Protein backbone atom coordinates (compact mmCIF):
# COMPACT_ATOMS: atom_id res chain seq x y z
CA UNK A 1 0.00 0.00 0.00
CA UNK A 2 1.51 3.32 -1.10
CA UNK A 3 0.60 6.34 0.98
CA UNK A 4 0.06 9.22 -1.41
CA UNK A 5 1.22 12.69 -0.47
CA UNK A 6 -0.78 15.90 -0.36
CA UNK A 7 1.72 18.74 -0.29
CA UNK A 8 -1.00 21.40 -0.10
CA UNK A 9 -2.38 20.14 3.19
CA UNK A 10 -1.48 21.73 6.49
CA UNK A 11 0.36 19.25 8.66
CA UNK A 12 -0.51 19.85 12.30
CA UNK A 13 -0.69 16.47 14.05
CA UNK A 14 -2.13 15.97 17.48
CA UNK A 15 0.52 15.33 20.16
CA UNK A 16 -0.44 13.35 23.26
CA UNK A 17 1.73 12.58 26.29
CA UNK A 18 0.71 9.68 28.48
CA UNK A 19 2.06 7.60 31.35
CA UNK A 20 1.19 4.07 30.30
CA UNK A 21 0.81 1.56 33.11
CA UNK A 22 2.61 -1.74 32.48
CA UNK A 23 3.53 -4.76 34.57
CA UNK A 24 7.04 -3.32 34.96
CA UNK A 25 6.09 0.22 35.89
CA UNK A 26 4.77 3.32 34.16
CA UNK A 27 6.42 4.35 30.91
CA UNK A 28 6.26 7.85 29.51
CA UNK A 29 5.02 7.92 25.89
CA UNK A 30 4.58 10.70 23.34
CA UNK A 31 2.18 9.98 20.48
CA UNK A 32 2.23 12.26 17.45
CA UNK A 33 -0.61 11.74 15.00
CA UNK A 34 -3.46 9.26 15.08
CA UNK A 35 -2.91 5.52 14.54
CA UNK A 36 -4.86 3.99 11.67
CA UNK A 37 -5.64 0.37 10.99
CA UNK A 38 -4.13 0.36 7.49
CA UNK A 39 -0.68 1.74 8.28
CA UNK A 40 2.07 1.16 10.83
CA UNK A 41 3.23 3.57 13.51
CA UNK A 42 6.88 4.55 13.88
CA UNK A 43 7.84 3.35 17.36
CA UNK A 44 11.06 4.71 18.89
CA UNK A 45 13.15 3.76 21.89
CA UNK A 46 16.14 5.74 23.11
CA UNK A 47 19.61 4.83 24.36
CA UNK A 48 21.06 4.97 27.88
CA UNK A 49 21.52 8.53 29.14
CA UNK A 50 19.04 9.87 26.60
CA UNK A 51 15.31 10.28 26.26
CA UNK A 52 13.04 10.79 23.26
CA UNK A 53 14.01 14.45 23.01
CA UNK A 54 17.81 14.18 23.18
CA UNK A 55 17.87 11.00 21.12
CA UNK A 56 15.38 11.75 18.34
CA UNK A 57 14.41 15.43 18.27
CA UNK A 58 17.09 16.42 15.72
CA UNK A 59 15.96 13.60 13.44
CA UNK A 60 12.20 14.09 13.66
CA UNK A 61 12.33 17.91 13.54
CA UNK A 62 14.41 17.84 10.37
CA UNK A 63 12.47 19.21 7.38
CA UNK A 64 13.11 16.08 5.29
CA UNK A 65 11.46 13.93 7.96
CA UNK A 66 8.13 15.69 7.49
CA UNK A 67 7.51 13.73 4.29
CA UNK A 68 7.41 10.59 6.46
CA UNK A 69 5.63 11.75 9.60
CA UNK A 70 2.78 13.39 7.68
CA UNK A 71 1.80 9.83 6.70
CA UNK A 72 3.00 7.68 9.59
CA UNK A 73 2.19 8.49 13.23
CA UNK A 74 5.08 8.39 15.70
CA UNK A 75 5.11 6.94 19.20
CA UNK A 76 8.16 7.69 21.35
CA UNK A 77 8.60 5.38 24.34
CA UNK A 78 10.84 6.27 27.28
CA UNK A 79 12.13 3.72 29.76
CA UNK A 80 10.90 4.09 33.36
CA UNK A 81 12.35 7.19 35.01
CA UNK A 82 14.22 8.41 31.92
CA UNK A 83 12.04 11.37 30.88
CA UNK A 84 13.03 14.96 31.60
CA UNK A 85 12.82 15.99 35.25
CA UNK A 86 11.76 12.49 36.29
CA UNK A 87 11.40 11.85 40.00
CA UNK A 88 13.70 9.30 41.60
CA UNK A 89 12.23 5.83 41.35
CA UNK A 90 11.09 4.32 44.67
CA UNK A 91 13.67 2.35 46.63
CA UNK A 92 11.43 -0.73 46.53
CA UNK A 93 11.19 -0.57 42.73
CA UNK A 94 13.23 -3.18 40.88
CA UNK A 95 14.38 -1.81 37.56
CA UNK A 96 13.31 -3.99 34.62
CA UNK A 97 15.79 -6.08 32.69
CA UNK A 98 16.23 -5.46 28.97
CA UNK A 99 13.99 -8.44 28.26
CA UNK A 100 11.33 -7.10 30.59
CA UNK A 101 11.50 -3.65 28.99
CA UNK A 102 10.68 -5.27 25.65
CA UNK A 103 7.61 -6.76 27.32
CA UNK A 104 6.19 -3.32 28.18
CA UNK A 105 5.72 -2.55 24.49
CA UNK A 106 2.62 -4.70 23.88
CA UNK A 107 0.87 -2.72 26.62
CA UNK A 108 1.91 0.54 24.90
CA UNK A 109 0.60 -0.64 21.53
CA UNK A 110 -2.64 -1.77 23.12
CA UNK A 111 -3.05 1.54 24.96
CA UNK A 112 -2.76 3.59 21.76
CA UNK A 113 -4.61 1.03 19.62
CA UNK A 114 -1.58 0.40 17.40
CA UNK A 115 -1.70 -2.66 15.14
CA UNK A 116 1.85 -2.72 13.80
CA UNK A 117 5.04 -0.68 13.95
CA UNK A 118 8.20 0.28 12.14
CA UNK A 119 10.56 0.36 15.11
CA UNK A 120 13.51 2.76 15.36
CA UNK A 121 15.91 2.25 18.25
CA UNK A 122 19.34 3.44 19.33
CA UNK A 123 21.77 1.47 21.49
CA UNK A 124 19.84 0.01 24.41
CA UNK A 125 16.63 0.98 22.63
CA UNK A 126 17.72 -0.93 19.53
CA UNK A 127 18.34 -4.02 21.65
CA UNK A 128 14.92 -3.71 23.31
CA UNK A 129 13.12 -3.32 19.97
CA UNK A 130 15.01 -6.25 18.43
CA UNK A 131 13.99 -8.40 21.39
CA UNK A 132 10.41 -7.20 20.94
CA UNK A 133 10.51 -8.13 17.24
CA UNK A 134 11.82 -11.60 18.07
CA UNK A 135 9.01 -12.22 20.55
CA UNK A 136 6.21 -10.48 18.63
CA UNK A 137 7.07 -10.74 14.91
CA UNK A 138 3.49 -10.12 13.80
CA UNK A 139 3.56 -6.64 15.37
CA UNK A 140 6.74 -5.42 13.66
CA UNK A 141 6.80 -4.52 9.96
CA UNK A 142 10.40 -3.29 9.97
CA UNK A 143 13.35 -2.45 12.20
CA UNK A 144 15.85 0.40 12.07
CA UNK A 145 18.55 -0.45 14.60
CA UNK A 146 21.22 2.17 15.31
CA UNK A 147 24.28 1.05 17.30
CA UNK A 148 22.79 -2.30 18.23
CA UNK A 149 24.86 -4.74 20.26
CA UNK A 150 23.27 -8.22 20.16
CA UNK A 151 25.74 -9.74 22.59
CA UNK A 152 25.83 -10.06 26.35
CA UNK A 153 28.70 -8.41 28.21
CA UNK A 154 31.83 -10.54 28.12
CA UNK A 155 33.92 -11.25 31.21
CA UNK A 156 36.38 -8.60 30.03
CA UNK A 157 33.53 -6.11 29.65
CA UNK A 158 32.28 -6.91 33.13
CA UNK A 159 35.73 -6.31 34.61
CA UNK A 160 36.07 -3.08 32.64
CA UNK A 161 32.69 -1.90 33.91
CA UNK A 162 33.73 -2.59 37.48
CA UNK A 163 36.83 -0.49 36.98
CA UNK A 164 34.90 2.39 35.42
CA UNK A 165 32.47 2.27 38.35
CA UNK A 166 35.43 3.18 40.54
CA UNK A 167 37.14 5.66 38.24
CA UNK A 168 34.46 7.44 36.19
CA UNK A 169 31.47 9.54 37.13
CA UNK A 170 28.09 8.58 35.70
CA UNK A 171 28.18 11.42 33.11
CA UNK A 172 31.59 10.18 31.94
CA UNK A 173 30.29 6.62 31.63
CA UNK A 174 27.32 7.81 29.58
CA UNK A 175 29.53 9.92 27.31
CA UNK A 176 31.92 7.01 26.62
CA UNK A 177 28.92 4.81 25.89
CA UNK A 178 27.46 7.27 23.39
CA UNK A 179 30.58 8.64 21.69
CA UNK A 180 33.82 7.19 20.34
CA UNK A 181 37.23 8.22 21.73
CA UNK A 182 38.14 10.28 18.66
CA UNK A 183 34.76 11.97 18.64
CA UNK A 184 35.09 12.98 22.28
CA UNK A 185 38.33 14.78 21.36
CA UNK A 186 37.32 16.26 18.00
CA UNK A 187 33.62 17.07 18.42
CA UNK A 188 33.78 18.72 21.79
CA UNK A 189 30.83 21.06 21.23
CA UNK A 190 28.44 18.17 20.57
CA UNK A 191 29.78 16.16 23.49
CA UNK A 192 29.54 19.19 25.79
CA UNK A 193 25.95 19.79 24.69
CA UNK A 194 24.95 16.26 25.60
CA UNK A 195 26.90 16.27 28.85
CA UNK A 196 25.15 19.48 29.91
CA UNK A 197 21.72 18.16 28.93
CA UNK A 198 22.34 14.93 30.79
CA UNK A 199 23.56 16.54 33.99
CA UNK A 200 20.84 19.20 34.12
CA UNK A 201 17.70 17.35 33.01
CA UNK A 202 18.14 13.62 33.64
CA UNK A 203 17.67 11.86 36.99
CA UNK A 204 21.12 10.41 37.68
CA UNK A 205 19.88 7.64 39.96
CA UNK A 206 17.34 6.44 37.40
CA UNK A 207 19.87 6.55 34.56
CA UNK A 208 22.31 4.52 36.63
CA UNK A 209 19.69 1.79 37.00
CA UNK A 210 18.94 1.79 33.26
CA UNK A 211 22.68 1.56 32.47
CA UNK A 212 23.10 -1.33 34.92
CA UNK A 213 20.18 -3.14 33.30
CA UNK A 214 21.72 -2.67 29.84
CA UNK A 215 25.13 -3.89 30.98
CA UNK A 216 23.47 -7.03 32.38
CA UNK A 217 21.57 -7.84 29.17
CA UNK A 218 21.37 -11.33 27.71
CA UNK A 219 22.53 -12.13 24.21
CA UNK A 220 19.79 -11.92 21.60
CA UNK A 221 20.81 -15.40 20.44
CA UNK A 222 19.88 -14.80 16.83
CA UNK A 223 21.33 -17.04 14.14
CA UNK A 224 21.84 -16.52 10.43
CA UNK A 225 19.76 -18.95 8.36
CA UNK A 226 21.88 -21.15 6.11
CA UNK A 227 20.61 -22.83 2.96
CA UNK A 228 20.04 -26.49 3.71
CA UNK A 229 20.42 -25.87 7.44
CA UNK A 230 17.95 -25.63 10.28
CA UNK A 231 14.85 -23.86 8.98
CA UNK A 232 13.72 -23.05 12.52
CA UNK A 233 16.66 -20.86 13.55
CA UNK A 234 15.77 -17.87 15.69
CA UNK A 235 16.17 -14.71 13.64
CA UNK A 236 14.45 -11.42 12.89
CA UNK A 237 11.59 -12.01 10.47
CA UNK A 238 11.09 -8.45 9.23
CA UNK A 239 13.26 -6.24 6.99
CA UNK A 240 16.01 -4.68 9.11
CA UNK A 241 18.24 -1.67 8.54
CA UNK A 242 21.35 -1.55 10.75
CA UNK A 243 22.97 1.89 11.05
CA UNK A 244 26.31 2.86 12.60
CA UNK A 245 28.83 5.67 12.24
CA UNK A 246 32.34 4.61 11.37
CA UNK A 247 33.66 6.41 14.47
CA UNK A 248 31.05 4.93 16.78
CA UNK A 249 32.09 2.75 19.73
CA UNK A 250 29.46 0.28 18.48
CA UNK A 251 30.96 -0.42 15.04
CA UNK A 252 32.23 -3.92 15.79
CA UNK A 253 29.02 -4.91 17.58
CA UNK A 254 26.83 -3.74 14.67
CA UNK A 255 28.95 -5.55 12.08
CA UNK A 256 28.77 -8.67 14.26
CA UNK A 257 24.99 -8.31 14.48
CA UNK A 258 24.77 -8.07 10.71
CA UNK A 259 26.70 -11.34 10.39
CA UNK A 260 24.08 -13.06 12.56
CA UNK A 261 20.95 -11.89 10.74
CA UNK A 262 19.10 -13.17 7.71
CA UNK A 263 21.06 -11.94 4.67
CA UNK A 264 17.90 -11.66 2.57
CA UNK A 265 16.29 -9.17 4.96
CA UNK A 266 19.15 -7.08 6.31
CA UNK A 267 20.97 -3.95 5.16
CA UNK A 268 23.99 -2.51 6.99
CA UNK A 269 24.47 1.24 6.59
CA UNK A 270 27.94 2.29 7.76
CA UNK A 271 28.20 6.08 7.69
CA UNK A 272 31.55 7.69 6.94
CA UNK A 273 32.85 10.58 9.04
CA UNK A 274 30.11 9.93 11.55
CA UNK A 275 30.23 9.28 15.27
CA UNK A 276 28.12 7.60 17.89
CA UNK A 277 24.83 9.37 17.17
CA UNK A 278 24.30 9.31 13.39
CA UNK A 279 20.69 10.46 13.75
CA UNK A 280 22.06 13.62 15.38
CA UNK A 281 25.35 14.00 13.51
CA UNK A 282 24.00 13.34 10.00
CA UNK A 283 20.19 13.25 10.20
CA UNK A 284 19.63 13.95 6.49
CA UNK A 285 21.52 10.80 5.52
CA UNK A 286 19.64 8.71 8.06
CA UNK A 287 16.32 10.11 6.82
CA UNK A 288 17.22 9.35 3.22
CA UNK A 289 17.98 5.75 4.15
CA UNK A 290 14.80 5.57 6.22
CA UNK A 291 12.69 6.83 3.31
CA UNK A 292 14.02 4.24 0.91
CA UNK A 293 13.60 1.56 3.58
CA UNK A 294 9.96 2.48 4.20
CA UNK A 295 9.26 2.81 0.49
CA UNK A 296 10.66 -0.68 -0.03
CA UNK A 297 8.05 -2.03 2.38
CA UNK A 298 5.28 -0.52 0.26
CA UNK A 299 4.79 2.79 2.06
CA UNK A 300 5.47 6.28 0.67
CA UNK A 301 5.25 7.12 -2.99
CA UNK A 302 8.25 7.53 -5.29
CA UNK A 303 7.39 11.22 -5.67
CA UNK A 304 8.92 12.08 -2.31
CA UNK A 305 12.05 10.13 -3.27
CA UNK A 306 12.43 12.27 -6.39
CA UNK A 307 12.15 15.48 -4.40
CA UNK A 308 14.66 14.18 -1.88
CA UNK A 309 17.25 13.34 -4.54
CA UNK A 310 16.82 16.69 -6.30
CA UNK A 311 17.01 18.88 -3.21
CA UNK A 312 20.07 21.10 -2.94
CA UNK A 313 21.90 20.13 0.21
CA UNK A 314 25.07 20.66 2.21
CA UNK A 315 27.00 18.51 4.66
CA UNK A 316 26.73 20.77 7.72
CA UNK A 317 24.71 19.99 10.82
CA UNK A 318 23.65 21.98 13.86
CA UNK A 319 22.41 20.33 17.02
CA UNK A 320 20.18 21.90 19.62
CA UNK A 321 18.40 20.41 22.59
CA UNK A 322 16.41 23.49 23.43
CA UNK A 323 13.51 22.69 21.13
CA UNK A 324 14.84 24.41 18.00
CA UNK A 325 15.13 22.48 14.77
CA UNK A 326 18.36 20.67 13.99
CA UNK A 327 19.57 20.91 10.38
CA UNK A 328 21.75 18.56 8.41
CA UNK A 329 21.94 18.00 4.69
CA UNK A 330 24.19 16.12 2.35
CA UNK A 331 24.75 15.88 -1.38
CA UNK A 332 26.79 12.72 -1.15
CA UNK A 333 25.40 9.57 -2.71
CA UNK A 334 25.82 6.40 -0.75
CA UNK A 335 27.89 3.72 -2.43
CA UNK A 336 28.79 0.25 -1.31
CA UNK A 337 32.38 -0.77 -0.98
CA UNK A 338 34.24 -4.00 -0.84
CA UNK A 339 35.41 -5.00 2.63
CA UNK A 340 37.56 -8.10 3.00
CA UNK A 341 36.79 -8.74 6.65
CA UNK A 342 33.03 -8.73 6.13
CA UNK A 343 33.40 -10.92 3.04
CA UNK A 344 35.18 -13.48 5.16
CA UNK A 345 32.25 -13.29 7.56
CA UNK A 346 30.00 -14.35 4.71
CA UNK A 347 28.49 -10.98 3.77
CA UNK A 348 27.40 -10.37 0.19
CA UNK A 349 28.39 -7.03 -1.38
CA UNK A 350 27.18 -5.32 -4.53
CA UNK A 351 27.86 -1.92 -6.10
CA UNK A 352 24.64 -0.06 -5.30
CA UNK A 353 23.45 3.41 -4.37
CA UNK A 354 21.19 4.42 -1.50
CA UNK A 355 18.17 3.37 -3.56
CA UNK A 356 19.24 -0.22 -2.98
CA UNK A 357 17.97 0.04 0.58
CA UNK A 358 14.50 0.21 -0.94
CA UNK A 359 15.33 -2.65 -3.30
CA UNK A 360 16.68 -4.88 -0.53
CA UNK A 361 13.63 -4.19 1.64
CA UNK A 362 11.29 -4.77 -1.29
CA UNK A 363 12.93 -7.74 -3.00
CA UNK A 364 14.61 -9.29 0.06
CA UNK A 365 17.29 -10.77 -2.16
CA UNK A 366 20.64 -9.87 -0.65
CA UNK A 367 22.45 -8.36 2.29
CA UNK A 368 24.08 -5.07 1.41
CA UNK A 369 26.63 -3.04 3.29
CA UNK A 370 26.19 0.59 2.29
CA UNK A 371 28.81 3.17 3.11
CA UNK A 372 28.00 6.84 2.91
Coordinates of C-alpha atoms in Angstrom, one line a residue:
X1 CA 0.0 0.0 0.0
X2 CA 1.5 3.3 -1.1
X3 CA 0.6 6.3 1.0
X4 CA 0.1 9.2 -1.4
X5 CA 1.2 12.7 -0.5
X6 CA -0.8 15.9 -0.4
X7 CA 1.7 18.7 -0.3
X8 CA -1.0 21.4 -0.1
X9 CA -2.4 20.1 3.2
X10 CA -1.5 21.7 6.5
X11 CA 0.4 19.3 8.7
X12 CA -0.5 19.9 12.3
X13 CA -0.7 16.5 14.0
X14 CA -2.1 16.0 17.5
X15 CA 0.5 15.3 20.2
X16 CA -0.4 13.3 23.3
X17 CA 1.7 12.6 26.3
X18 CA 0.7 9.7 28.5
X19 CA 2.1 7.6 31.3
X20 CA 1.2 4.1 30.3
X21 CA 0.8 1.6 33.1
X22 CA 2.6 -1.7 32.5
X23 CA 3.5 -4.8 34.6
X24 CA 7.0 -3.3 35.0
X25 CA 6.1 0.2 35.9
X26 CA 4.8 3.3 34.2
X27 CA 6.4 4.4 30.9
X28 CA 6.3 7.9 29.5
X29 CA 5.0 7.9 25.9
X30 CA 4.6 10.7 23.3
X31 CA 2.2 10.0 20.5
X32 CA 2.2 12.3 17.4
X33 CA -0.6 11.7 15.0
X34 CA -3.5 9.3 15.1
X35 CA -2.9 5.5 14.5
X36 CA -4.9 4.0 11.7
X37 CA -5.6 0.4 11.0
X38 CA -4.1 0.4 7.5
X39 CA -0.7 1.7 8.3
X40 CA 2.1 1.2 10.8
X41 CA 3.2 3.6 13.5
X42 CA 6.9 4.5 13.9
X43 CA 7.8 3.3 17.4
X44 CA 11.1 4.7 18.9
X45 CA 13.2 3.8 21.9
X46 CA 16.1 5.7 23.1
X47 CA 19.6 4.8 24.4
X48 CA 21.1 5.0 27.9
X49 CA 21.5 8.5 29.1
X50 CA 19.0 9.9 26.6
X51 CA 15.3 10.3 26.3
X52 CA 13.0 10.8 23.3
X53 CA 14.0 14.5 23.0
X54 CA 17.8 14.2 23.2
X55 CA 17.9 11.0 21.1
X56 CA 15.4 11.8 18.3
X57 CA 14.4 15.4 18.3
X58 CA 17.1 16.4 15.7
X59 CA 16.0 13.6 13.4
X60 CA 12.2 14.1 13.7
X61 CA 12.3 17.9 13.5
X62 CA 14.4 17.8 10.4
X63 CA 12.5 19.2 7.4
X64 CA 13.1 16.1 5.3
X65 CA 11.5 13.9 8.0
X66 CA 8.1 15.7 7.5
X67 CA 7.5 13.7 4.3
X68 CA 7.4 10.6 6.5
X69 CA 5.6 11.7 9.6
X70 CA 2.8 13.4 7.7
X71 CA 1.8 9.8 6.7
X72 CA 3.0 7.7 9.6
X73 CA 2.2 8.5 13.2
X74 CA 5.1 8.4 15.7
X75 CA 5.1 6.9 19.2
X76 CA 8.2 7.7 21.4
X77 CA 8.6 5.4 24.3
X78 CA 10.8 6.3 27.3
X79 CA 12.1 3.7 29.8
X80 CA 10.9 4.1 33.4
X81 CA 12.4 7.2 35.0
X82 CA 14.2 8.4 31.9
X83 CA 12.0 11.4 30.9
X84 CA 13.0 15.0 31.6
X85 CA 12.8 16.0 35.2
X86 CA 11.8 12.5 36.3
X87 CA 11.4 11.8 40.0
X88 CA 13.7 9.3 41.6
X89 CA 12.2 5.8 41.4
X90 CA 11.1 4.3 44.7
X91 CA 13.7 2.4 46.6
X92 CA 11.4 -0.7 46.5
X93 CA 11.2 -0.6 42.7
X94 CA 13.2 -3.2 40.9
X95 CA 14.4 -1.8 37.6
X96 CA 13.3 -4.0 34.6
X97 CA 15.8 -6.1 32.7
X98 CA 16.2 -5.5 29.0
X99 CA 14.0 -8.4 28.3
X100 CA 11.3 -7.1 30.6
X101 CA 11.5 -3.6 29.0
X102 CA 10.7 -5.3 25.7
X103 CA 7.6 -6.8 27.3
X104 CA 6.2 -3.3 28.2
X105 CA 5.7 -2.6 24.5
X106 CA 2.6 -4.7 23.9
X107 CA 0.9 -2.7 26.6
X108 CA 1.9 0.5 24.9
X109 CA 0.6 -0.6 21.5
X110 CA -2.6 -1.8 23.1
X111 CA -3.0 1.5 25.0
X112 CA -2.8 3.6 21.8
X113 CA -4.6 1.0 19.6
X114 CA -1.6 0.4 17.4
X115 CA -1.7 -2.7 15.1
X116 CA 1.8 -2.7 13.8
X117 CA 5.0 -0.7 13.9
X118 CA 8.2 0.3 12.1
X119 CA 10.6 0.4 15.1
X120 CA 13.5 2.8 15.4
X121 CA 15.9 2.3 18.3
X122 CA 19.3 3.4 19.3
X123 CA 21.8 1.5 21.5
X124 CA 19.8 0.0 24.4
X125 CA 16.6 1.0 22.6
X126 CA 17.7 -0.9 19.5
X127 CA 18.3 -4.0 21.6
X128 CA 14.9 -3.7 23.3
X129 CA 13.1 -3.3 20.0
X130 CA 15.0 -6.2 18.4
X131 CA 14.0 -8.4 21.4
X132 CA 10.4 -7.2 20.9
X133 CA 10.5 -8.1 17.2
X134 CA 11.8 -11.6 18.1
X135 CA 9.0 -12.2 20.5
X136 CA 6.2 -10.5 18.6
X137 CA 7.1 -10.7 14.9
X138 CA 3.5 -10.1 13.8
X139 CA 3.6 -6.6 15.4
X140 CA 6.7 -5.4 13.7
X141 CA 6.8 -4.5 10.0
X142 CA 10.4 -3.3 10.0
X143 CA 13.3 -2.5 12.2
X144 CA 15.8 0.4 12.1
X145 CA 18.6 -0.4 14.6
X146 CA 21.2 2.2 15.3
X147 CA 24.3 1.1 17.3
X148 CA 22.8 -2.3 18.2
X149 CA 24.9 -4.7 20.3
X150 CA 23.3 -8.2 20.2
X151 CA 25.7 -9.7 22.6
X152 CA 25.8 -10.1 26.4
X153 CA 28.7 -8.4 28.2
X154 CA 31.8 -10.5 28.1
X155 CA 33.9 -11.2 31.2
X156 CA 36.4 -8.6 30.0
X157 CA 33.5 -6.1 29.6
X158 CA 32.3 -6.9 33.1
X159 CA 35.7 -6.3 34.6
X160 CA 36.1 -3.1 32.6
X161 CA 32.7 -1.9 33.9
X162 CA 33.7 -2.6 37.5
X163 CA 36.8 -0.5 37.0
X164 CA 34.9 2.4 35.4
X165 CA 32.5 2.3 38.4
X166 CA 35.4 3.2 40.5
X167 CA 37.1 5.7 38.2
X168 CA 34.5 7.4 36.2
X169 CA 31.5 9.5 37.1
X170 CA 28.1 8.6 35.7
X171 CA 28.2 11.4 33.1
X172 CA 31.6 10.2 31.9
X173 CA 30.3 6.6 31.6
X174 CA 27.3 7.8 29.6
X175 CA 29.5 9.9 27.3
X176 CA 31.9 7.0 26.6
X177 CA 28.9 4.8 25.9
X178 CA 27.5 7.3 23.4
X179 CA 30.6 8.6 21.7
X180 CA 33.8 7.2 20.3
X181 CA 37.2 8.2 21.7
X182 CA 38.1 10.3 18.7
X183 CA 34.8 12.0 18.6
X184 CA 35.1 13.0 22.3
X185 CA 38.3 14.8 21.4
X186 CA 37.3 16.3 18.0
X187 CA 33.6 17.1 18.4
X188 CA 33.8 18.7 21.8
X189 CA 30.8 21.1 21.2
X190 CA 28.4 18.2 20.6
X191 CA 29.8 16.2 23.5
X192 CA 29.5 19.2 25.8
X193 CA 25.9 19.8 24.7
X194 CA 24.9 16.3 25.6
X195 CA 26.9 16.3 28.9
X196 CA 25.1 19.5 29.9
X197 CA 21.7 18.2 28.9
X198 CA 22.3 14.9 30.8
X199 CA 23.6 16.5 34.0
X200 CA 20.8 19.2 34.1
X201 CA 17.7 17.4 33.0
X202 CA 18.1 13.6 33.6
X203 CA 17.7 11.9 37.0
X204 CA 21.1 10.4 37.7
X205 CA 19.9 7.6 40.0
X206 CA 17.3 6.4 37.4
X207 CA 19.9 6.5 34.6
X208 CA 22.3 4.5 36.6
X209 CA 19.7 1.8 37.0
X210 CA 18.9 1.8 33.3
X211 CA 22.7 1.6 32.5
X212 CA 23.1 -1.3 34.9
X213 CA 20.2 -3.1 33.3
X214 CA 21.7 -2.7 29.8
X215 CA 25.1 -3.9 31.0
X216 CA 23.5 -7.0 32.4
X217 CA 21.6 -7.8 29.2
X218 CA 21.4 -11.3 27.7
X219 CA 22.5 -12.1 24.2
X220 CA 19.8 -11.9 21.6
X221 CA 20.8 -15.4 20.4
X222 CA 19.9 -14.8 16.8
X223 CA 21.3 -17.0 14.1
X224 CA 21.8 -16.5 10.4
X225 CA 19.8 -19.0 8.4
X226 CA 21.9 -21.2 6.1
X227 CA 20.6 -22.8 3.0
X228 CA 20.0 -26.5 3.7
X229 CA 20.4 -25.9 7.4
X230 CA 18.0 -25.6 10.3
X231 CA 14.8 -23.9 9.0
X232 CA 13.7 -23.1 12.5
X233 CA 16.7 -20.9 13.6
X234 CA 15.8 -17.9 15.7
X235 CA 16.2 -14.7 13.6
X236 CA 14.4 -11.4 12.9
X237 CA 11.6 -12.0 10.5
X238 CA 11.1 -8.5 9.2
X239 CA 13.3 -6.2 7.0
X240 CA 16.0 -4.7 9.1
X241 CA 18.2 -1.7 8.5
X242 CA 21.3 -1.5 10.8
X243 CA 23.0 1.9 11.1
X244 CA 26.3 2.9 12.6
X245 CA 28.8 5.7 12.2
X246 CA 32.3 4.6 11.4
X247 CA 33.7 6.4 14.5
X248 CA 31.0 4.9 16.8
X249 CA 32.1 2.8 19.7
X250 CA 29.5 0.3 18.5
X251 CA 31.0 -0.4 15.0
X252 CA 32.2 -3.9 15.8
X253 CA 29.0 -4.9 17.6
X254 CA 26.8 -3.7 14.7
X255 CA 29.0 -5.6 12.1
X256 CA 28.8 -8.7 14.3
X257 CA 25.0 -8.3 14.5
X258 CA 24.8 -8.1 10.7
X259 CA 26.7 -11.3 10.4
X260 CA 24.1 -13.1 12.6
X261 CA 20.9 -11.9 10.7
X262 CA 19.1 -13.2 7.7
X263 CA 21.1 -11.9 4.7
X264 CA 17.9 -11.7 2.6
X265 CA 16.3 -9.2 5.0
X266 CA 19.2 -7.1 6.3
X267 CA 21.0 -3.9 5.2
X268 CA 24.0 -2.5 7.0
X269 CA 24.5 1.2 6.6
X270 CA 27.9 2.3 7.8
X271 CA 28.2 6.1 7.7
X272 CA 31.6 7.7 6.9
X273 CA 32.9 10.6 9.0
X274 CA 30.1 9.9 11.5
X275 CA 30.2 9.3 15.3
X276 CA 28.1 7.6 17.9
X277 CA 24.8 9.4 17.2
X278 CA 24.3 9.3 13.4
X279 CA 20.7 10.5 13.7
X280 CA 22.1 13.6 15.4
X281 CA 25.3 14.0 13.5
X282 CA 24.0 13.3 10.0
X283 CA 20.2 13.3 10.2
X284 CA 19.6 13.9 6.5
X285 CA 21.5 10.8 5.5
X286 CA 19.6 8.7 8.1
X287 CA 16.3 10.1 6.8
X288 CA 17.2 9.4 3.2
X289 CA 18.0 5.8 4.1
X290 CA 14.8 5.6 6.2
X291 CA 12.7 6.8 3.3
X292 CA 14.0 4.2 0.9
X293 CA 13.6 1.6 3.6
X294 CA 10.0 2.5 4.2
X295 CA 9.3 2.8 0.5
X296 CA 10.7 -0.7 0.0
X297 CA 8.0 -2.0 2.4
X298 CA 5.3 -0.5 0.3
X299 CA 4.8 2.8 2.1
X300 CA 5.5 6.3 0.7
X301 CA 5.3 7.1 -3.0
X302 CA 8.2 7.5 -5.3
X303 CA 7.4 11.2 -5.7
X304 CA 8.9 12.1 -2.3
X305 CA 12.1 10.1 -3.3
X306 CA 12.4 12.3 -6.4
X307 CA 12.1 15.5 -4.4
X308 CA 14.7 14.2 -1.9
X309 CA 17.2 13.3 -4.5
X310 CA 16.8 16.7 -6.3
X311 CA 17.0 18.9 -3.2
X312 CA 20.1 21.1 -2.9
X313 CA 21.9 20.1 0.2
X314 CA 25.1 20.7 2.2
X315 CA 27.0 18.5 4.7
X316 CA 26.7 20.8 7.7
X317 CA 24.7 20.0 10.8
X318 CA 23.6 22.0 13.9
X319 CA 22.4 20.3 17.0
X320 CA 20.2 21.9 19.6
X321 CA 18.4 20.4 22.6
X322 CA 16.4 23.5 23.4
X323 CA 13.5 22.7 21.1
X324 CA 14.8 24.4 18.0
X325 CA 15.1 22.5 14.8
X326 CA 18.4 20.7 14.0
X327 CA 19.6 20.9 10.4
X328 CA 21.8 18.6 8.4
X329 CA 21.9 18.0 4.7
X330 CA 24.2 16.1 2.4
X331 CA 24.7 15.9 -1.4
X332 CA 26.8 12.7 -1.2
X333 CA 25.4 9.6 -2.7
X334 CA 25.8 6.4 -0.8
X335 CA 27.9 3.7 -2.4
X336 CA 28.8 0.2 -1.3
X337 CA 32.4 -0.8 -1.0
X338 CA 34.2 -4.0 -0.8
X339 CA 35.4 -5.0 2.6
X340 CA 37.6 -8.1 3.0
X341 CA 36.8 -8.7 6.6
X342 CA 33.0 -8.7 6.1
X343 CA 33.4 -10.9 3.0
X344 CA 35.2 -13.5 5.2
X345 CA 32.2 -13.3 7.6
X346 CA 30.0 -14.3 4.7
X347 CA 28.5 -11.0 3.8
X348 CA 27.4 -10.4 0.2
X349 CA 28.4 -7.0 -1.4
X350 CA 27.2 -5.3 -4.5
X351 CA 27.9 -1.9 -6.1
X352 CA 24.6 -0.1 -5.3
X353 CA 23.4 3.4 -4.4
X354 CA 21.2 4.4 -1.5
X355 CA 18.2 3.4 -3.6
X356 CA 19.2 -0.2 -3.0
X357 CA 18.0 0.0 0.6
X358 CA 14.5 0.2 -0.9
X359 CA 15.3 -2.6 -3.3
X360 CA 16.7 -4.9 -0.5
X361 CA 13.6 -4.2 1.6
X362 CA 11.3 -4.8 -1.3
X363 CA 12.9 -7.7 -3.0
X364 CA 14.6 -9.3 0.1
X365 CA 17.3 -10.8 -2.2
X366 CA 20.6 -9.9 -0.7
X367 CA 22.4 -8.4 2.3
X368 CA 24.1 -5.1 1.4
X369 CA 26.6 -3.0 3.3
X370 CA 26.2 0.6 2.3
X371 CA 28.8 3.2 3.1
X372 CA 28.0 6.8 2.9

